[in-house]
Coordinates of C-alpha atoms in Angstrom, one line a residue:
M991 CA -6.1 163.0 87.8
L992 CA -6.1 159.2 88.4
N993 CA -7.9 158.3 91.7
Q994 CA -5.8 157.6 94.7
F995 CA -5.8 154.0 96.2
N996 CA -8.8 154.0 98.4
N997 CA -7.3 152.7 101.7
N998 CA -4.2 154.9 101.8
S999 CA -3.8 153.7 105.7
I1000 CA -2.4 150.4 104.2
N1001 CA 0.2 152.5 102.3
K1002 CA 1.5 154.5 105.1
K1003 CA 4.5 152.4 106.0
Q1004 CA 5.2 150.9 102.5
K1005 CA 8.6 151.7 100.8
A1006 CA 9.3 151.8 97.1
Y1007 CA 12.6 151.2 95.3
I1008 CA 13.2 152.6 91.8
R1009 CA 16.3 151.8 89.8
T1010 CA 16.7 153.8 86.6
Y1011 CA 18.7 152.9 83.5
G1012 CA 19.5 155.0 80.4
C1013 CA 19.1 158.2 79.1
Q1014 CA 17.4 161.5 80.8
M1015 CA 14.3 160.8 79.1
N1016 CA 14.2 157.9 81.6
V1017 CA 15.4 160.0 84.6
N1018 CA 12.4 162.2 84.1
D1019 CA 10.1 159.4 83.6
S1020 CA 11.3 158.1 86.8
E1021 CA 10.6 161.4 88.5
Y1022 CA 6.8 160.9 87.3
L1023 CA 6.9 157.5 88.5
I1024 CA 8.0 158.7 91.8
G1025 CA 5.5 161.4 92.2
Q1026 CA 2.9 158.9 91.9
L1027 CA 4.2 156.7 94.3
K1028 CA 4.3 159.5 96.8
H1029 CA 0.7 160.4 95.9
L1030 CA 0.0 156.9 96.9
N1031 CA 1.8 157.6 100.2
Y1032 CA 4.8 155.4 99.3
T1033 CA 8.3 156.4 100.9
I1034 CA 11.1 156.0 98.7
T1035 CA 14.0 154.1 99.9
D1036 CA 17.5 153.5 98.6
D1037 CA 17.7 149.9 100.1
M1038 CA 15.8 147.5 97.8
L1039 CA 15.6 144.8 100.6
R1040 CA 13.3 147.2 102.6
A1041 CA 11.0 148.0 99.8
N1042 CA 7.5 146.4 99.6
L1043 CA 7.7 147.6 95.8
I1044 CA 10.6 147.6 93.3
I1045 CA 10.3 149.3 90.0
L1046 CA 12.9 148.9 87.2
N1047 CA 12.8 151.7 84.6
S1048 CA 14.6 150.2 82.0
C1049 CA 16.7 150.7 79.0
C1050 CA 17.6 148.3 76.1
V1051 CA 19.7 150.7 73.7
R1052 CA 22.7 148.5 74.4
K1053 CA 22.7 145.0 75.2
N1054 CA 25.0 144.9 78.1
V1055 CA 22.3 147.3 79.9
E1056 CA 19.6 144.7 79.1
Q1057 CA 21.7 141.8 80.8
K1058 CA 22.2 143.9 83.9
I1059 CA 18.6 144.4 84.1
Y1060 CA 17.8 140.7 83.6
S1061 CA 20.5 139.8 86.2
L1062 CA 18.9 142.0 88.8
I1063 CA 15.5 140.7 88.0
G1064 CA 16.9 137.2 89.1
R1065 CA 18.3 138.5 92.3
I1066 CA 14.8 140.1 93.0
K1067 CA 12.8 136.8 92.1
K1068 CA 15.2 135.2 95.3
I1069 CA 14.0 138.2 97.6
K1070 CA 10.6 137.6 97.0
I1071 CA 10.7 134.0 97.6
V1072 CA 11.4 135.3 101.3
K1073 CA 9.1 138.4 100.9
K1074 CA 5.9 137.3 99.6
D1075 CA 4.1 140.9 99.7
L1076 CA 7.1 142.3 97.4
L1077 CA 5.6 143.7 94.0
L1078 CA 8.0 144.0 91.0
G1079 CA 7.2 146.1 88.0
L1080 CA 9.3 146.8 84.9
C1081 CA 8.9 149.9 83.0
G1082 CA 10.7 151.7 80.2
C1083 CA 12.2 150.6 76.8
L1084 CA 13.0 146.9 77.7
A1085 CA 9.4 146.6 79.0
Q1086 CA 7.9 147.9 75.7
K1087 CA 10.3 145.7 73.7
E1088 CA 9.9 142.5 75.3
K1089 CA 6.3 142.7 76.8
E1090 CA 4.7 139.4 77.3
D1091 CA 8.2 137.6 76.8
I1092 CA 9.1 139.1 80.1
F1093 CA 6.2 137.3 82.1
K1094 CA 7.3 134.0 80.3
R1095 CA 11.0 134.5 81.2
F1096 CA 10.4 135.9 84.8
P1097 CA 7.1 135.2 86.4
C1098 CA 8.2 137.0 89.4
V1099 CA 7.3 140.4 87.6
D1100 CA 3.9 141.6 88.7
F1101 CA 3.4 144.3 86.2
I1102 CA 4.9 145.9 82.8
L1103 CA 4.3 149.4 81.8
G1104 CA 5.7 150.5 78.2
T1105 CA 7.3 153.9 77.4
S1106 CA 3.7 155.5 76.7
Q1107 CA 2.1 154.5 80.1
I1108 CA 4.3 156.0 82.9
S1109 CA 1.4 158.1 83.9
N1110 CA -0.7 155.1 84.5
L1111 CA 1.7 153.6 87.5
E1112 CA -1.1 154.9 90.2
S1113 CA -3.9 153.0 88.6
T1114 CA -1.7 149.9 87.8
I1115 CA -0.8 149.5 91.6
N1116 CA -4.5 149.9 92.4
M1117 CA -5.7 147.4 90.3
L1118 CA -2.8 145.0 91.1
K1119 CA -3.7 145.4 94.9
K1120 CA -7.2 144.7 94.1
S1121 CA -7.4 141.8 91.6
K1122 CA -3.7 140.2 92.4
K1123 CA -3.5 139.5 88.6
K1124 CA -0.3 140.3 86.5
I1125 CA -0.9 143.4 84.3
I1126 CA 0.7 144.5 81.1
D1127 CA 0.0 147.8 79.6
C1128 CA 2.2 148.7 76.5
E1129 CA 0.0 150.4 73.9
N1130 CA 2.3 152.3 71.9
K1131 CA -0.3 154.1 70.1
L1132 CA -1.5 156.5 73.1
K1133 CA -1.2 160.1 72.7
F1134 CA 1.8 161.8 74.5
N1135 CA 0.2 163.4 77.8
L1136 CA 1.6 164.0 81.1
K1137 CA -1.1 166.5 82.4
N1138 CA -2.1 166.0 85.7
T1139 CA 0.6 163.4 86.4
P1140 CA 2.2 163.9 89.8
I1141 CA 6.2 164.5 89.5
K1142 CA 8.9 164.7 92.3
R1143 CA 11.9 166.2 90.5
N1144 CA 15.4 165.0 91.6
N1145 CA 16.4 168.5 92.7
N1146 CA 14.9 172.0 93.1
I1147 CA 17.5 174.0 90.7
S1148 CA 17.3 172.2 87.1
A1149 CA 14.4 170.6 85.9
L1150 CA 13.8 168.2 83.0
V1151 CA 11.0 169.1 80.5
Q1152 CA 10.0 166.6 78.1
I1153 CA 8.8 168.5 74.9
M1154 CA 8.5 165.5 72.8
R1155 CA 8.9 161.9 72.7
G1156 CA 9.7 159.1 70.1
C1157 CA 11.5 159.2 67.0
N1158 CA 11.1 159.0 63.1
N1159 CA 14.3 158.8 61.8
Y1160 CA 15.0 154.8 62.0
C1161 CA 18.8 154.9 62.1
S1162 CA 19.7 151.2 61.1
Y1163 CA 21.3 150.4 64.6
C1164 CA 18.8 152.0 67.1
I1165 CA 15.7 150.4 68.5
V1166 CA 14.3 153.6 69.9
P1167 CA 11.6 154.1 67.4
Y1168 CA 10.5 150.7 67.9
T1169 CA 10.2 151.2 71.9
R1170 CA 9.2 154.9 71.9
G1171 CA 7.2 155.0 68.8
P1172 CA 6.7 157.8 66.5
E1173 CA 7.5 161.5 67.0
Q1174 CA 4.7 163.2 69.2
S1175 CA 5.3 166.9 70.5
R1176 CA 3.7 168.1 73.6
G1177 CA 1.7 171.6 72.8
V1178 CA 3.5 174.7 73.1
S1179 CA 1.0 175.9 75.9
E1180 CA 1.4 173.1 77.9
I1181 CA 5.2 173.4 77.9
L1182 CA 5.1 177.1 78.7
N1183 CA 2.7 176.5 81.6
E1184 CA 5.2 173.7 83.0
A1185 CA 8.4 176.3 82.6
N1186 CA 6.2 179.1 84.5
N1187 CA 5.3 176.8 87.1
L1188 CA 8.8 175.6 87.6
V1189 CA 10.4 179.4 87.8
Q1190 CA 7.5 180.2 90.2
N1191 CA 8.9 177.2 92.4
G1192 CA 12.3 178.7 92.1
Y1193 CA 13.9 176.6 89.5
K1194 CA 16.7 178.6 87.6
E1195 CA 17.4 176.0 84.7
I1196 CA 15.0 174.2 82.4
F1197 CA 16.6 171.1 80.4
L1198 CA 14.4 170.3 77.3
L1199 CA 14.2 166.6 76.3
G1200 CA 13.5 164.8 73.1
Q1201 CA 14.9 162.1 71.0
N1202 CA 15.2 164.7 68.3
V1203 CA 14.3 168.3 69.5
N1204 CA 15.2 169.8 66.3
S1205 CA 11.9 168.1 64.7
Y1206 CA 9.7 169.5 67.5
G1207 CA 6.2 170.7 66.5
Q1208 CA 6.1 169.3 63.0
D1209 CA 3.4 166.8 64.1
L1210 CA 1.2 169.7 65.8
T1211 CA -2.1 170.7 64.0
K1212 CA -0.4 173.9 64.0
S1213 CA 3.3 173.5 62.9
V1214 CA 5.7 175.0 65.2
R1215 CA 9.4 175.3 64.9
F1216 CA 11.8 174.3 67.7
S1217 CA 13.4 177.9 67.3
E1218 CA 10.1 179.3 68.0
L1219 CA 9.5 177.6 71.1
L1220 CA 12.9 178.5 72.4
K1221 CA 12.2 182.1 71.7
L1222 CA 9.0 181.9 73.7
L1223 CA 10.8 180.3 76.5
N1224 CA 13.5 182.8 76.6
D1225 CA 10.9 185.4 77.2
I1226 CA 9.9 184.0 80.4
N1227 CA 10.9 186.1 83.5
D1228 CA 13.3 184.3 85.9
I1229 CA 14.3 181.6 83.8
V1230 CA 18.1 181.8 84.0
R1231 CA 19.3 179.1 81.8
I1232 CA 17.9 176.9 79.0
R1233 CA 19.4 173.8 77.9
F1234 CA 18.3 171.0 75.4
I1235 CA 19.1 167.6 73.9
T1236 CA 19.6 166.0 71.9
S1237 CA 20.0 167.5 68.1
H1238 CA 20.0 165.6 65.1
P1239 CA 22.4 167.0 62.5
K1240 CA 20.1 166.7 59.6
D1241 CA 17.5 168.8 60.9
L1242 CA 19.7 171.6 62.9
S1243 CA 18.9 174.6 61.2
F1244 CA 20.4 178.2 60.5
D1245 CA 17.3 179.6 62.5
L1246 CA 18.2 177.8 65.5
I1247 CA 21.8 178.9 65.6
K1248 CA 20.6 182.4 65.2
T1249 CA 18.0 182.0 68.1
I1250 CA 20.9 180.7 70.3
K1251 CA 23.1 183.6 69.4
N1252 CA 20.3 186.1 70.0
S1253 CA 19.0 184.7 73.2
D1254 CA 20.5 185.5 76.6
K1255 CA 19.1 182.6 78.4
I1256 CA 19.9 179.5 75.9
C1257 CA 23.3 177.9 77.0
N1258 CA 26.1 178.1 74.6
H1259 CA 26.4 174.5 74.2
I1260 CA 25.4 172.1 71.6
H1261 CA 25.3 168.3 71.6
L1262 CA 25.2 167.2 68.3
P1263 CA 26.0 163.4 67.8
I1264 CA 28.3 162.7 64.7
Q1265 CA 28.2 158.7 65.4
S1266 CA 31.0 158.3 62.7
G1267 CA 33.6 160.1 60.7
S1268 CA 33.2 157.8 57.7
D1269 CA 30.6 158.8 55.1
K1270 CA 30.4 155.1 54.1
I1271 CA 29.4 154.3 57.6
L1272 CA 27.0 157.1 58.2
K1273 CA 25.2 155.9 55.2
L1274 CA 24.9 152.5 56.4
M1275 CA 23.7 153.9 59.8
N1276 CA 20.9 155.9 57.8
R1277 CA 21.8 159.0 59.3
K1278 CA 20.9 161.1 56.4
Y1279 CA 24.0 163.5 56.5
D1280 CA 27.6 163.4 55.5
T1281 CA 30.7 164.6 57.2
N1282 CA 30.8 167.8 55.0
H1283 CA 27.4 168.7 56.0
Y1284 CA 28.1 168.0 59.7
K1285 CA 31.6 170.1 59.5
N1286 CA 29.4 173.1 57.9
I1287 CA 27.3 172.9 60.8
V1288 CA 29.9 173.0 63.2
N1289 CA 31.4 175.9 61.6
E1290 CA 28.4 178.0 61.1
I1291 CA 27.7 177.6 65.0
R1292 CA 31.3 178.5 65.9
D1293 CA 31.3 181.2 63.4
K1294 CA 27.8 182.8 64.9
V1295 CA 27.9 181.9 68.8
D1296 CA 30.7 183.2 70.9
N1297 CA 32.4 180.9 73.0
V1298 CA 30.2 178.0 72.4
S1299 CA 31.0 174.3 73.2
I1300 CA 30.1 171.2 71.3
T1301 CA 29.8 167.7 72.2
T1302 CA 29.0 164.5 70.5
D1303 CA 27.9 161.0 70.5
V1304 CA 30.0 158.6 68.6
M1305 CA 30.0 154.8 68.0
V1306 CA 32.8 152.3 67.1
G1307 CA 32.7 149.1 65.6
F1308 CA 29.7 149.5 63.4
P1309 CA 29.3 146.6 60.9
G1310 CA 31.6 147.0 58.1
E1311 CA 33.7 149.7 59.8
T1312 CA 37.1 148.9 58.4
D1313 CA 40.6 150.4 59.7
K1314 CA 40.4 153.2 57.2
D1315 CA 36.6 154.2 58.3
F1316 CA 37.9 154.4 61.8
S1317 CA 41.0 156.3 60.8
N1318 CA 38.3 158.9 59.3
T1319 CA 36.7 159.1 62.6
L1320 CA 40.1 159.9 64.2
N1321 CA 40.8 162.3 61.9
L1322 CA 37.2 164.1 61.8
F1323 CA 37.8 164.5 65.9
E1324 CA 41.3 165.9 65.2
E1325 CA 39.7 168.4 62.9
I1326 CA 36.6 169.4 64.7
K1327 CA 38.1 169.4 68.4
F1328 CA 35.0 168.6 70.4
D1329 CA 34.8 169.7 73.9
G1330 CA 33.7 166.2 74.9
M1331 CA 32.1 163.0 73.7
Y1332 CA 29.9 160.1 74.7
S1333 CA 31.3 157.0 72.9
F1334 CA 29.9 153.5 72.6
I1335 CA 30.8 150.1 71.3
Y1336 CA 28.3 149.0 68.7
S1337 CA 25.7 147.0 70.4
N1338 CA 23.8 144.6 67.9
R1339 CA 20.1 144.9 68.6
E1340 CA 17.6 142.5 67.5
T1341 CA 14.8 143.8 65.0
T1342 CA 17.4 146.6 63.7
V1343 CA 18.7 146.6 60.3
S1344 CA 22.1 146.5 61.3
S1345 CA 21.9 143.4 63.0
L1346 CA 21.4 141.8 59.8
M1347 CA 24.5 143.4 58.2
P1348 CA 27.5 141.4 57.3
N1349 CA 31.2 141.9 58.5
Q1350 CA 30.3 142.3 62.4
I1351 CA 33.3 143.8 64.1
P1352 CA 35.1 141.5 66.9
L1353 CA 34.7 142.8 70.2
Q1354 CA 38.3 143.1 70.9
T1355 CA 38.6 145.2 67.9
K1356 CA 35.8 147.6 69.0
K1357 CA 37.5 147.8 72.4
E1358 CA 40.8 148.9 71.1
R1359 CA 39.2 151.4 68.8
L1360 CA 37.2 152.7 71.8
W1361 CA 40.5 153.1 73.6
K1362 CA 42.1 154.8 70.9
L1363 CA 39.2 157.5 70.4
S1364 CA 39.0 158.0 74.0
N1365 CA 42.5 158.8 74.6
L1366 CA 42.5 161.2 71.6
Q1367 CA 39.4 162.9 72.9
K1368 CA 41.3 163.1 76.6
V1369 CA 44.0 165.0 75.0
I1370 CA 41.6 167.3 73.1
S1371 CA 39.4 168.2 76.1
N1372 CA 42.6 168.8 77.9
K1373 CA 43.9 171.2 75.8
I1374 CA 40.7 172.9 75.3
N1375 CA 40.2 173.3 79.1
E1376 CA 43.6 174.5 79.7
K1377 CA 42.8 177.7 77.8
L1378 CA 40.3 178.5 80.3
K1379 CA 43.0 178.9 83.1
G1380 CA 43.0 182.5 84.6
K1381 CA 39.6 183.4 83.2
V1382 CA 36.4 183.7 85.2
V1383 CA 33.4 181.9 84.3
N1384 CA 29.8 182.2 85.3
V1385 CA 28.7 178.8 87.4
L1386 CA 25.2 177.9 88.3
V1387 CA 25.9 175.9 91.5
K1388 CA 24.1 172.6 91.8
G1389 CA 25.4 171.4 95.1
Y1390 CA 28.6 169.9 96.7
S1391 CA 30.9 168.1 94.8
Q1392 CA 30.8 164.3 94.7
K1393 CA 33.8 164.0 96.8
N1394 CA 32.0 165.5 99.7
I1395 CA 34.9 167.5 100.9
I1396 CA 33.9 170.1 103.3
N1397 CA 32.5 173.4 101.5
Q1398 CA 33.7 172.1 98.1
L1399 CA 30.6 173.1 95.6
S1400 CA 30.0 171.8 92.2
G1401 CA 28.3 173.4 89.3
K1402 CA 28.1 174.0 85.5
T1403 CA 29.2 176.9 83.3
D1404 CA 26.7 177.8 80.4
T1405 CA 29.0 175.8 78.2
N1406 CA 28.2 172.7 80.4
K1407 CA 31.7 172.3 81.8
S1408 CA 31.9 171.0 85.3
V1409 CA 33.3 173.4 87.8
I1410 CA 34.5 172.8 91.4
F1411 CA 35.4 175.3 93.9
N1412 CA 35.3 176.1 97.6
G1413 CA 32.1 178.0 98.9
E1414 CA 29.3 178.0 101.3
K1415 CA 26.0 176.3 101.2
G1416 CA 24.2 179.6 100.7
L1417 CA 25.5 179.6 97.2
I1418 CA 23.6 176.3 96.0
G1419 CA 21.1 177.6 93.5
K1420 CA 22.9 180.9 92.5
I1421 CA 25.1 181.8 89.6
V1422 CA 28.5 182.9 90.8
K1423 CA 31.7 183.8 89.1
V1424 CA 34.6 181.5 89.5
R1425 CA 38.3 182.0 88.3
V1426 CA 39.6 178.9 86.9
I1427 CA 43.0 177.9 88.4
E1428 CA 43.3 174.2 87.2
S1429 CA 41.8 171.7 84.9
D1430 CA 41.6 168.4 83.6
A1431 CA 39.7 166.7 80.6
W1432 CA 36.5 166.4 82.4
T1433 CA 36.6 169.4 85.3
L1434 CA 37.4 172.9 85.9
F1435 CA 38.8 173.6 89.5
G1436 CA 38.7 177.3 90.5
E1437 CA 38.3 180.0 93.1
L1438 CA 35.2 182.1 94.0
V1439 CA 35.8 185.7 92.9
N1440 CA 33.8 188.1 95.3

């Protein structure tokens, strides 16, 4: 355990503000950051102006997010002019990518922690308070280790659990292998211990995280398949649900599909990024599969797993994407009929292969294609959800609905569909039966079944 700051009395009234950008891996990293801050007696605040310490846990997958982070740093710089004791730290992927350039561009930043240094926050703050010198800690060759790092989870129902980090795939558009480093898996016993501790503390659902969970365990001394890890987790008493993201189509095995089919706790939902419906574009993306391979996987999943939902990621406007290529994507969506999607406009990231490719697509064309695809998926999702009207679904109740209507609760089916219904606070954290009475493309609305 990292040593606690020697004079905790100084910290008793100090407040920290954290803003998180990007994926659920970053969300989980922020939980570890907050855990360490709590250990240093910081109070977490939602008001940036009241904070003594501001941490931006950054993302750089898309350029617009990067620009938002830089804009916020500019605003914080003005706050620091007035508030002399305010500390500003940058963590995560953007910190890893830019490193020393951040200090040159933004002297107001006091410390930088890379993607492998999340657990070093306590020692970083201690050193900063003692030396008053800027700190940069971005060595990306460190062994993946979360042992003994304090964590403060966002809720007490569903817990994010990192099983690996990094990526070896080097898709031509993606900066993650350069910011998160090569794939590193946590040991099986460490993951099982974390899962057991979670259920002992009342958690109902564990959500396994990795850039490519299907390649879990290949780097361990004793190779372990992802499906074997899932079987071990499925055997833990009192775990109600197990989820995971993200799966890469080139590594999704028939053994994994069989494991999902034969397990009573692994949710019937697979998020399987397609990225494009054009084989030409998939090859340019270096995705290492074609559309026929992808469709064979989907067919096998639907053949073996009852009532399964499949969602995807898709990118429009990749360099060289013609109208025909985009039409192939639309046709594939019509054929597969995903339950939902996360769609993105291609963002040119420096140092990636795709940033050097010819035939870059105009922004207006990208926006038009995104609009067409989004409208198509909305129609598909509506039709899929309409078929659930009148049916009873099992819902893990996560809390009140975002609309904050009195007694209106929100939860998820095992197929990862959001459900809103009227119910009492005491149902939060439980699995209840809800009859679907209405739906739209994103949400099911129902009534509690006694």
